[in-house]
Short mmCIF file of C-alpha atoms and ligand atoms in Angstrom, two decimals:
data_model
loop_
_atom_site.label_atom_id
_atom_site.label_comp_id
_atom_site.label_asym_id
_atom_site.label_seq_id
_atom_site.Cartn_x
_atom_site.Cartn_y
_atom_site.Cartn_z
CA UNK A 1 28.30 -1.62 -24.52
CA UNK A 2 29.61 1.72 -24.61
CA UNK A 3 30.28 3.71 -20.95
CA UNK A 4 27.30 5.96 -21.30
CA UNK A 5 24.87 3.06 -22.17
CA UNK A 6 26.16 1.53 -19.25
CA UNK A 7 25.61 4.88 -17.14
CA UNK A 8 21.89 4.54 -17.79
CA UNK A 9 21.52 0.88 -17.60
CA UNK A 10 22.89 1.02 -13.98
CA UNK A 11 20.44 3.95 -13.31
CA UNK A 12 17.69 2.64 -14.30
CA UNK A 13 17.59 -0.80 -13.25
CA UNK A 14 18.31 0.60 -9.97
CA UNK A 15 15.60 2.75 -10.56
CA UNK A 16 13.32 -0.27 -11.63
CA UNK A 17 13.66 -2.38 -8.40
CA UNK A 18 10.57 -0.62 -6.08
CA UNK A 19 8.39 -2.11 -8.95
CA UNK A 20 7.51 -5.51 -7.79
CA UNK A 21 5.03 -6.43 -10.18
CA UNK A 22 6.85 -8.78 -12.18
CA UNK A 23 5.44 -12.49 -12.58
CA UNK A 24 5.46 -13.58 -15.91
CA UNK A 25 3.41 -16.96 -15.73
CA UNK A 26 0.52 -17.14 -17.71
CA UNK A 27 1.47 -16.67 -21.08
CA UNK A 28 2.39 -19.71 -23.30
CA UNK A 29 3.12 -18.72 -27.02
CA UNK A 30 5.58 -20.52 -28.80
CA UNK A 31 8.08 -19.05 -31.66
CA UNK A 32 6.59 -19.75 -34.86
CA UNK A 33 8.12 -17.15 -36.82
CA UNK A 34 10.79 -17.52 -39.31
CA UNK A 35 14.32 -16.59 -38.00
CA UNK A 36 12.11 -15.37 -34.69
CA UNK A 37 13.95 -15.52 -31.06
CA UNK A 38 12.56 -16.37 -27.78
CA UNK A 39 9.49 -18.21 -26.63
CA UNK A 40 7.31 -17.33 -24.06
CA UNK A 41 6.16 -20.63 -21.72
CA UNK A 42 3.80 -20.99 -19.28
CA UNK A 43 4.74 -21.51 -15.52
CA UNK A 44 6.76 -18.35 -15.63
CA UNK A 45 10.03 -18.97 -18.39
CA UNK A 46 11.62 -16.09 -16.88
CA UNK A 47 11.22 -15.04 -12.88
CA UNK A 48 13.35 -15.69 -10.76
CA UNK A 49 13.28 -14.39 -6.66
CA UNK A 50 15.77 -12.33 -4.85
CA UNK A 51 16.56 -13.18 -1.14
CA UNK A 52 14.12 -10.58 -0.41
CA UNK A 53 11.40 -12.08 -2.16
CA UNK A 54 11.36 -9.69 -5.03
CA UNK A 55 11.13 -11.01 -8.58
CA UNK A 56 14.98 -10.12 -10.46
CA UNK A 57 14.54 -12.41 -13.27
CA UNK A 58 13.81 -10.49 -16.46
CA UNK A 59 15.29 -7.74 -17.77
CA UNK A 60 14.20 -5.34 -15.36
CA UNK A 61 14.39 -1.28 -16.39
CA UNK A 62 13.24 1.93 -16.41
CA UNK A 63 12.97 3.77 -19.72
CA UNK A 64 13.33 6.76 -17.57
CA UNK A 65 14.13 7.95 -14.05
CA UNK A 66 13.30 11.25 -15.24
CA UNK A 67 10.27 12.32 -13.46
CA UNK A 68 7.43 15.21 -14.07
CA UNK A 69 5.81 14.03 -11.14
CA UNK A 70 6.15 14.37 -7.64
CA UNK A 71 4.75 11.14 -5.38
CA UNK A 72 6.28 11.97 -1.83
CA UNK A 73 7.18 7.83 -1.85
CA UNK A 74 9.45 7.45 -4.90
CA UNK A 75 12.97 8.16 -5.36
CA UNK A 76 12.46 9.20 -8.73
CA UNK A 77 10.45 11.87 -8.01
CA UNK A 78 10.61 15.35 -9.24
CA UNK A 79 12.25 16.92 -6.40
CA UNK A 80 14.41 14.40 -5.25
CA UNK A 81 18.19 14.98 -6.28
CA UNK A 82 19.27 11.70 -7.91
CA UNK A 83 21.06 11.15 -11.09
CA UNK A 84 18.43 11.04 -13.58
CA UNK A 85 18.87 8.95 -17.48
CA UNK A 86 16.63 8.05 -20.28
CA UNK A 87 16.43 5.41 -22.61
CA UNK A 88 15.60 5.45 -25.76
CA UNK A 89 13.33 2.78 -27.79
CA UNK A 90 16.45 1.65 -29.50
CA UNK A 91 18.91 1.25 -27.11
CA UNK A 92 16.54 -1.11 -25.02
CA UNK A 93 15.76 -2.95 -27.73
CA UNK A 94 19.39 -2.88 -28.20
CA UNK A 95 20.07 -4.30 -24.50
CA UNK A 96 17.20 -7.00 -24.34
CA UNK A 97 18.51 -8.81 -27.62
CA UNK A 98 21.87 -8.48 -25.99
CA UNK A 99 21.15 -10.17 -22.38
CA UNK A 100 18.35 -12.67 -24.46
CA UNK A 101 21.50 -14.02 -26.69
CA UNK A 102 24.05 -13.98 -23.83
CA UNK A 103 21.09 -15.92 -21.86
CA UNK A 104 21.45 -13.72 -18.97
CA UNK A 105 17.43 -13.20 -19.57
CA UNK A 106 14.15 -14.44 -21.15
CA UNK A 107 11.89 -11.45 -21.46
CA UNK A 108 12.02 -7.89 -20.56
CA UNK A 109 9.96 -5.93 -17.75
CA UNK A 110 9.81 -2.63 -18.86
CA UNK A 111 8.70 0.57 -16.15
CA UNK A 112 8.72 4.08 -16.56
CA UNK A 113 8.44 7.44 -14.95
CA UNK A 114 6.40 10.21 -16.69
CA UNK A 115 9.32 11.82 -18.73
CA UNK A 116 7.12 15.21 -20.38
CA UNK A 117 3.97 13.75 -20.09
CA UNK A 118 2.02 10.78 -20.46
CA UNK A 119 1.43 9.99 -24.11
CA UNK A 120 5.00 10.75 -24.72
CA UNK A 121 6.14 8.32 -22.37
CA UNK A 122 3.60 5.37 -23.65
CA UNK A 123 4.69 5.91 -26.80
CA UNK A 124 8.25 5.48 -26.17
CA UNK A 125 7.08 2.03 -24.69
CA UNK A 126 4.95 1.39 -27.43
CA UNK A 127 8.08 2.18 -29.51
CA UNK A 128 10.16 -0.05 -27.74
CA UNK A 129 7.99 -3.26 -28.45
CA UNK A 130 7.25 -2.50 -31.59
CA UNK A 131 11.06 -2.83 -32.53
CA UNK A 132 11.36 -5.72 -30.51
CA UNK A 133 8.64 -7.18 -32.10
CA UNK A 134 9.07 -6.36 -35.67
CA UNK A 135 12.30 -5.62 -36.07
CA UNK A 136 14.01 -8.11 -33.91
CA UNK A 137 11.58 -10.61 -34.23
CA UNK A 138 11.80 -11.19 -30.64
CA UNK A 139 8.99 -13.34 -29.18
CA UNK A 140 9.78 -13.59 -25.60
CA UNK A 141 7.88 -12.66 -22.55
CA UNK A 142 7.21 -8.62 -22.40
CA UNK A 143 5.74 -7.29 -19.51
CA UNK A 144 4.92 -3.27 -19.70
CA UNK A 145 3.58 -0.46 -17.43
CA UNK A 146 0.80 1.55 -18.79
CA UNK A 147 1.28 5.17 -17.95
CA UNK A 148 -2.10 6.73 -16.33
CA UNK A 149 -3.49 9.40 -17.75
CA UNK A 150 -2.10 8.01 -21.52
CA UNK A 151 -4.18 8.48 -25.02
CA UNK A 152 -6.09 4.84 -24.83
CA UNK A 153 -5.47 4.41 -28.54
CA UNK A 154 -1.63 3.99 -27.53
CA UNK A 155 -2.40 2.06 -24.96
CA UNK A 156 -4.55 -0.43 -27.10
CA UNK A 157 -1.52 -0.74 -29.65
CA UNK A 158 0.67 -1.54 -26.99
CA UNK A 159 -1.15 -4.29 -25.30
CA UNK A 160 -1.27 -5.79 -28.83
CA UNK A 161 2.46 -6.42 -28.54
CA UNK A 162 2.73 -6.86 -24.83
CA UNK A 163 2.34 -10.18 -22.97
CA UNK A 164 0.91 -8.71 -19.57
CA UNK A 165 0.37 -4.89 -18.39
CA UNK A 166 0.36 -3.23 -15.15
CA UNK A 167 -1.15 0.10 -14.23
CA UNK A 168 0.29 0.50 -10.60
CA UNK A 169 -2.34 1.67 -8.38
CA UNK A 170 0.10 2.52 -5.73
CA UNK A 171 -2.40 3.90 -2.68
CA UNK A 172 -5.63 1.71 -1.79
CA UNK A 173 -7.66 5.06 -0.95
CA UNK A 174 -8.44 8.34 -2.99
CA UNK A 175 -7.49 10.47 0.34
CA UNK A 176 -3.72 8.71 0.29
CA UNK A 177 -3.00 9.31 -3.48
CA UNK A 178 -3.96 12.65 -2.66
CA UNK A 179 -1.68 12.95 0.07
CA UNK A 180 1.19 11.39 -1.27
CA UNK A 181 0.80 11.44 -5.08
CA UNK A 182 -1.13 14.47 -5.68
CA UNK A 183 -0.76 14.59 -9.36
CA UNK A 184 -2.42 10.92 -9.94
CA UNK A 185 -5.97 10.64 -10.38
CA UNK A 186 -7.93 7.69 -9.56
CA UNK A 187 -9.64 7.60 -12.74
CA UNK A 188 -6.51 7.54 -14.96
CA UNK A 189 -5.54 4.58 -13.03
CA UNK A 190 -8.88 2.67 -13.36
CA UNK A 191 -9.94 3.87 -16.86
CA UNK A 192 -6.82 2.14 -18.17
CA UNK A 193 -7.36 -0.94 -16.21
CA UNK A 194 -11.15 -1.25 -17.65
CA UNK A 195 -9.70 -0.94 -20.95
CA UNK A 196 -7.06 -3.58 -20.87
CA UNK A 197 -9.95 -5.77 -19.21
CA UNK A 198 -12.48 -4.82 -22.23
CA UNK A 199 -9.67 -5.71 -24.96
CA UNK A 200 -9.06 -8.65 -23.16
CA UNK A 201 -12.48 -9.68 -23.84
CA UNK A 202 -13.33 -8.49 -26.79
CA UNK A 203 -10.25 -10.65 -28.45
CA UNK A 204 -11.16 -13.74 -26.57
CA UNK A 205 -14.48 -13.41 -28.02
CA UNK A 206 -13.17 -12.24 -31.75
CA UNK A 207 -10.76 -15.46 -31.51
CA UNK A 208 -13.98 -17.67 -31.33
CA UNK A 209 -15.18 -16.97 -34.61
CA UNK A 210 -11.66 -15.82 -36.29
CA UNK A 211 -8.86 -17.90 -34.93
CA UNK A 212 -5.90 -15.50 -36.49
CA UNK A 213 -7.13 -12.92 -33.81
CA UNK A 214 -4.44 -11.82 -32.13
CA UNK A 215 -4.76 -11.71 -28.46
CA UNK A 216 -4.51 -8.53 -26.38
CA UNK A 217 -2.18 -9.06 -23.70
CA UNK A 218 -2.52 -12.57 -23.37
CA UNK A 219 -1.13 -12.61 -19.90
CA UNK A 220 -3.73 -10.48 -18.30
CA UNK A 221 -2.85 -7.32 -16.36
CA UNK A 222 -1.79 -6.92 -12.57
CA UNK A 223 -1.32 -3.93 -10.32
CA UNK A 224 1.16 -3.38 -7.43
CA UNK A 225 0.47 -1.42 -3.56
CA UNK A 226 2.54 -0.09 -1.38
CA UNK A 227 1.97 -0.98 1.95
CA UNK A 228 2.72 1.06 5.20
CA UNK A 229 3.58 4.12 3.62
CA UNK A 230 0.02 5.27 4.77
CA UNK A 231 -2.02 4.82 7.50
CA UNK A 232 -4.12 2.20 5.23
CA UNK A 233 -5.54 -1.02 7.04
CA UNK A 234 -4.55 -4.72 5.66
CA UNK A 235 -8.63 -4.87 5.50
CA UNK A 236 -8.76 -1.26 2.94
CA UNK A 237 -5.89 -2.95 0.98
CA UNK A 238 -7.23 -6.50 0.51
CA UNK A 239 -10.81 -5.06 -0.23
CA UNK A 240 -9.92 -2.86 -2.99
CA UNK A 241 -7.85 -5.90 -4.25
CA UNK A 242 -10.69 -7.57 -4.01
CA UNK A 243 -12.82 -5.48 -6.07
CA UNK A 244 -9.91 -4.90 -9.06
CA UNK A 245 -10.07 -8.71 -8.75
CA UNK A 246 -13.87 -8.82 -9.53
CA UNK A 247 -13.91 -6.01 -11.76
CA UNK A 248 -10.77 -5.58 -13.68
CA UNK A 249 -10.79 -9.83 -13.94
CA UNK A 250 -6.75 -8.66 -12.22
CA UNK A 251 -4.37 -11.53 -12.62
CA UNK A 252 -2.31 -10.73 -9.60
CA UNK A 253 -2.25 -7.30 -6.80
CA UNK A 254 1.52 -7.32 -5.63
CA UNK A 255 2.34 -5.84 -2.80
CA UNK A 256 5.30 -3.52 -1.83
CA UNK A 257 6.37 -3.05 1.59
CA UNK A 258 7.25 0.29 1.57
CA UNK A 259 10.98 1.33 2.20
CA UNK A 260 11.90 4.53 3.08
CA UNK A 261 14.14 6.35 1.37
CA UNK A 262 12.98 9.98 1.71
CA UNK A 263 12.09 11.99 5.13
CA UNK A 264 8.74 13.46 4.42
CA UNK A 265 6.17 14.50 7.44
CA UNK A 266 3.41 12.55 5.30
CA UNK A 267 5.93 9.04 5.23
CA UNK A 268 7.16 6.61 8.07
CA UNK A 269 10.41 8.10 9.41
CA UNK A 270 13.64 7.11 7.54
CA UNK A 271 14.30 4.41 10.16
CA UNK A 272 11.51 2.67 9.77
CA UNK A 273 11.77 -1.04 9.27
CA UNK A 274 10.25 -2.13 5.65
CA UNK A 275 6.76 -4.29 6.47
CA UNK A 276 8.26 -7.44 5.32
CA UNK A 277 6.03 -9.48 7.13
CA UNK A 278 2.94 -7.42 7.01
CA UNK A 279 3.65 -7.62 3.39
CA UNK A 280 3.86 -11.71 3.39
CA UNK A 281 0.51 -12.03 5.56
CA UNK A 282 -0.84 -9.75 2.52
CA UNK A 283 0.46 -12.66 0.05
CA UNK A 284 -1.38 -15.13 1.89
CA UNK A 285 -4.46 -13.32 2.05
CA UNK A 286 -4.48 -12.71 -1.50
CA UNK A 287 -3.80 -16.13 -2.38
CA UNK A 288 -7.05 -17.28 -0.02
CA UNK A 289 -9.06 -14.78 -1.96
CA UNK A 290 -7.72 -16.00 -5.47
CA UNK A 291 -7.88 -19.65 -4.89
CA UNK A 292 -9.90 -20.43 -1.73
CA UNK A 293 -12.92 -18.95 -2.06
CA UNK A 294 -12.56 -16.01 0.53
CA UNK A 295 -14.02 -12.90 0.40
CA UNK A 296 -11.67 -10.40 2.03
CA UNK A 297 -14.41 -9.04 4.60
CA UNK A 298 -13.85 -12.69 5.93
CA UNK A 299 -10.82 -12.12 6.83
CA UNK A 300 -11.14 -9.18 9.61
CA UNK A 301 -13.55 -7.65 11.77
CA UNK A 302 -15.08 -4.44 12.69
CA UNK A 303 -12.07 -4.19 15.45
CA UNK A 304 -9.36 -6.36 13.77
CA UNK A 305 -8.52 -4.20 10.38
CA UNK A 306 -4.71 -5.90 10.26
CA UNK A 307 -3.54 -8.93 9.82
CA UNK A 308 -2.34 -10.58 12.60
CA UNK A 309 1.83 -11.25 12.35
CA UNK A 310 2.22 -14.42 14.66
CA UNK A 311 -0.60 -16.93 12.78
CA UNK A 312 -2.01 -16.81 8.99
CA UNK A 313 -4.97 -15.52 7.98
CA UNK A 314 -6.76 -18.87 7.69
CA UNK A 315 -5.75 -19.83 10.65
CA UNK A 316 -6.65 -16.27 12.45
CA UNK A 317 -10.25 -16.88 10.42
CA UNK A 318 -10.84 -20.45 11.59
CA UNK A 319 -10.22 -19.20 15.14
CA UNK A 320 -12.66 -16.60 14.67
CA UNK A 321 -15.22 -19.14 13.43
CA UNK A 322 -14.08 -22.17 15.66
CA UNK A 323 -18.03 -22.94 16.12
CA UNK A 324 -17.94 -23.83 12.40
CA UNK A 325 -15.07 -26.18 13.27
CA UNK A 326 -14.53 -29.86 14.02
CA UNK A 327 -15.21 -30.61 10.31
CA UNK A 328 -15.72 -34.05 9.56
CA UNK A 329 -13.64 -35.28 6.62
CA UNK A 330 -15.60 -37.53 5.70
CA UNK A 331 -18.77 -35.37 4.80
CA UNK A 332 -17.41 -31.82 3.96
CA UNK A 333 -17.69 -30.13 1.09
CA UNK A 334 -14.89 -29.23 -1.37
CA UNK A 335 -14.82 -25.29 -0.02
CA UNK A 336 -14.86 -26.78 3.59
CA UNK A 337 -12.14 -28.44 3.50
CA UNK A 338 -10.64 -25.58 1.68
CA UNK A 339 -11.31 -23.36 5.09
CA UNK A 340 -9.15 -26.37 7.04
CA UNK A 341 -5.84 -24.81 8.63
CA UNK A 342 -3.09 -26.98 6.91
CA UNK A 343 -5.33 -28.33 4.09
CA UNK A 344 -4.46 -27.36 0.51
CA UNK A 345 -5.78 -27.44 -2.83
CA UNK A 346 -4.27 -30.72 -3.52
CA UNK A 347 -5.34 -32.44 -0.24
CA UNK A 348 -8.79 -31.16 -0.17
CA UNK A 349 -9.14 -32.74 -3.97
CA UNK A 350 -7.36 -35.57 -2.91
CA UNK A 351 -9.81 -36.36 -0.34
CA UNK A 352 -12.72 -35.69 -2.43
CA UNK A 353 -11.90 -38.35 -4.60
CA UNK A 354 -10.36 -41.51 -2.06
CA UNK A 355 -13.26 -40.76 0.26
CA UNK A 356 -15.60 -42.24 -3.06
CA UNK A 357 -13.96 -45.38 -2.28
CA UNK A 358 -14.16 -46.01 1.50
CA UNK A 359 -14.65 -44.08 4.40
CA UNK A 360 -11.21 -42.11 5.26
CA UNK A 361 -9.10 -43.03 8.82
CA UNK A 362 -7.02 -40.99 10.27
CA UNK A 363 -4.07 -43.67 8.82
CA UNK A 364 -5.26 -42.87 5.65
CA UNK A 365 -5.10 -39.33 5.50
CA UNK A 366 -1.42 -39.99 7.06
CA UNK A 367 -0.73 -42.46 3.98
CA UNK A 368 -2.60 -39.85 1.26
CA UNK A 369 0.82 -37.61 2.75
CA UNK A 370 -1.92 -34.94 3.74
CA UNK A 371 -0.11 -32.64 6.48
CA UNK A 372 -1.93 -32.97 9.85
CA UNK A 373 0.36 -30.99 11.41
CA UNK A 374 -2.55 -27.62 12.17
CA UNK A 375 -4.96 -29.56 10.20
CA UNK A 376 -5.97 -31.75 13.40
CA UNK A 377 -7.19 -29.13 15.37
CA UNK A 378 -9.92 -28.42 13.69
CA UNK A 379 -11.41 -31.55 11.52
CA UNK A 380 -12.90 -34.71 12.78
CA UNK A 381 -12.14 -38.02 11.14
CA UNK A 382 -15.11 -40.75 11.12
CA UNK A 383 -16.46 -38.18 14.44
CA UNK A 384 -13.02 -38.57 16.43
CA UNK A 385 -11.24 -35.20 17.33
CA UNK A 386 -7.31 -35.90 16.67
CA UNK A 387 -5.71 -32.72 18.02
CA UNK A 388 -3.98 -32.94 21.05
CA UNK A 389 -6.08 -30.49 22.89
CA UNK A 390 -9.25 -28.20 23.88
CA UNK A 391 -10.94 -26.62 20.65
CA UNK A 392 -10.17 -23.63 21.76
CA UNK A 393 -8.24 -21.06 19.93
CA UNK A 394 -6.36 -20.24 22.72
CA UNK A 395 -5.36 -23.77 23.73
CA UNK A 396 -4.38 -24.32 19.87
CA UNK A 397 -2.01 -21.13 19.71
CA UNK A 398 -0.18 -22.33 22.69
CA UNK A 399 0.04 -26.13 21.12
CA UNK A 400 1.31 -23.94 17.80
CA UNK A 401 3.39 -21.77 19.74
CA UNK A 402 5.38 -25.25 21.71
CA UNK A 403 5.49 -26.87 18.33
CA UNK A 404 7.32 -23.93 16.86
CA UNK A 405 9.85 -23.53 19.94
CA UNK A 406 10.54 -26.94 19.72
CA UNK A 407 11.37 -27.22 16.02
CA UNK A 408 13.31 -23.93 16.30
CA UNK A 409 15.08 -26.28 19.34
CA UNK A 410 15.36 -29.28 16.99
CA UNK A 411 17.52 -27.17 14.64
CA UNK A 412 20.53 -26.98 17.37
CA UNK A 413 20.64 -30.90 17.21
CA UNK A 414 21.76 -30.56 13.88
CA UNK A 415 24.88 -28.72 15.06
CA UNK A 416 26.20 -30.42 18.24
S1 LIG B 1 4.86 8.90 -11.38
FE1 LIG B 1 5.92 7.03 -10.84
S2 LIG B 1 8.07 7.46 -11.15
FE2 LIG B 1 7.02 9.45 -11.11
S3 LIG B 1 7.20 10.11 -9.00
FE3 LIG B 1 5.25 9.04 -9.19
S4 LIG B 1 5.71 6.88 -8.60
FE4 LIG B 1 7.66 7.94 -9.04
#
């Protein structure tokens, strides 16, 4: 790799790493072309997690740094003084058949800034994948951002080479984009997301009459928010996710805890400490809403709009609703147990089907491994109440709270 190749790989993968929208399960496909490379597998061939939670796996770039734009949050932005590079199609096709044969990678996730303007930029992209594609026969996972305000015709040919796409919303709220990203509009953002949902569609449905359809981003799309770089409640965030989850049929929202890296009067001061946690409660709230049957309006009220930081949303909820709670194992429903503390997917299917056989003890759930541990506080097994204490929620906290000193405690045993 020649220095000046190497000049703008550095720059824009550094570039690249605010963009945490990454995941690339979803997609099986294997290679069946002749002298092809790569294969894209489900459960996610090719992500990987940094200490910091962030997903580092692929071949993670910017085609360009080079910004027309100026959102007050990014360091690419027009104004900001940083050392700017551009890729062309080539040379990334160039460097993601490079790292795929040296095996440092398995697919590529390919950003961008708006370099002149929208269309020019997607077609770069689309440029970029179609060499990979055609040229390099190269098969493996692509994921690729979809540059608002782009010509939907090149965004339809792209998505017909891509595996997933991503149009970033960025701000929950019309008022913050305004604020901090003046020159987005809301409807470039969700025009493009409705279309990648209607192609989606349209080539399941071809596929059941002509099975060599090819699928549109077979994948799905996703979106990524930042959070606390506005004054934007957990409840504003999780709602809109909410609705880009019913609408847009969104595989995943990621969330970004914003980290500041430019003084601004409209953004947290420099010093301010990213939202790591804030951004974790987010995770869990999302995966309640994706997989447990929760609405996000469950999980606040008119005076809570945040996530609490000390206990999980499903925990915060059931305290909220403890008149709803003792439930009785042995009668719930499947989306009761779900709304157990401590029960899973697994466990809550798992007792679904051994309760057909006899009546479930408290023994039995112990021997079915099914992790009592928060669970017992709020569930009832053949009408006995297990947990330690009151039903109260305050009584519980304080039981959580001793539990969690004393396991923190139990960790010093390990080194005397
Ligand atoms: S358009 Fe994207 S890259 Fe450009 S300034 Fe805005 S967030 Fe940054």
């Amino acid at each position: 790799m020649n220095d000046e190749l190497l000049e703008k790989l550095k720059i824009l993968s550094d570039a690249a790493k605010y963009d945490v929208s990454c995941v690339s399960s979803g997609v099986e496909r294997k290679n069946n072309t002749v002298g092809g490379i790569g294969n894209a597998a489900a459960s996610g061939i090719c992500h990987t997690w940094s200490a910091d939670g962030r997903c580092i796996s692929l071949l993670k770039i910017l085609l360009t740094n080079d910004c027309i734009y100026d959102c007050h949050y990014c360091s690419n932005r027009v104004t900001n003084n940083v050392k700017r590079a551009t890729f062309t199609p080539e040379e990334v096709a160039e460097l993601t058949i490079q790292f795929y044969r040296r095996n440092y990678i398995e697919g590529l996730f390919l950003s961008s800034a708006v370099v002149k303007n929208p269309d020019y930029t997607m077609e770069n992209i689309y440029k970029t994948l179609e060499l990979l594609r055609n040229k390099y026969n190269f098969w493996g996972y692509i994921h690729v951002k979809v540059i608002p305000g782009a010509d939907p015709l090149l965004i339809q040919k792209t998505g017909m080479l891509a595996d997933r796409m991503s149009v970033n919303i960025e701000l929950p709220t019309k008022e913050s984009l305004k604020i901090l990203a003046p020159q987005k509009k809301i409807e470039n953002i969700i025009l493009p997301m409705s279309q990648i949902n209607n192609e989606i569609t349209r080539t399941i449905e071809d596929k059941k009459s002509f099975k060599s359809t090819p699928r549109f981003v077979p994948g799905g799309q996703s979106t990524q928010m930042i959070v606390g770089a506005t004054a934007d409640s957990d409840k504003t965030i999780l709602n809109v996710s909410q609705n880009l989850y019913d609408r847009f049929n969104m595989k995943r929202v990621f969330f970004s805890a914003y980290i500041p890296v430019i003084s601004s009067p409209n953004l947290p001061a420099v010093s301010t400490v990213p939202p790591l946690k804030r951004e974790h409660r987010l995770y869990q709230a999302d995966w309640l809403m994706r997989f447990y049957y929760f609405k996000s309006e469950e999980l606040f009220t008119e005076i809570d709009r945040n996530l609490d930081l000390e206990f999980d949303p499903k925990i915060m909820y059931a305290f909220r609703n403890i008149d709803k709670f003792p439930i009785e194992i042995n009668k719930a429903s499947y989306e009761e147990l779900l709304r157990v503390p401590g029960l899973g997917v697994t466990s809550a299917k798992r007792i679904i089907k051994e309760r057909k056989n006899a009546e479930l003890s408290y023994d039995s759930l112990r021997k079915m491994k099914t992790v009592l541990k928060r669970a017992q506080y709020f569930i009832t097994v053949k009408g006995k109440y297990y947990g330690n204490t009151k039903l109260e929620p305050e009584a519980i906290k304080n039981e959580l709270r001793f539990k969690e000193i004393q396991k923190q405690m139990s960790i010093f045993d390990y080194m005397q």
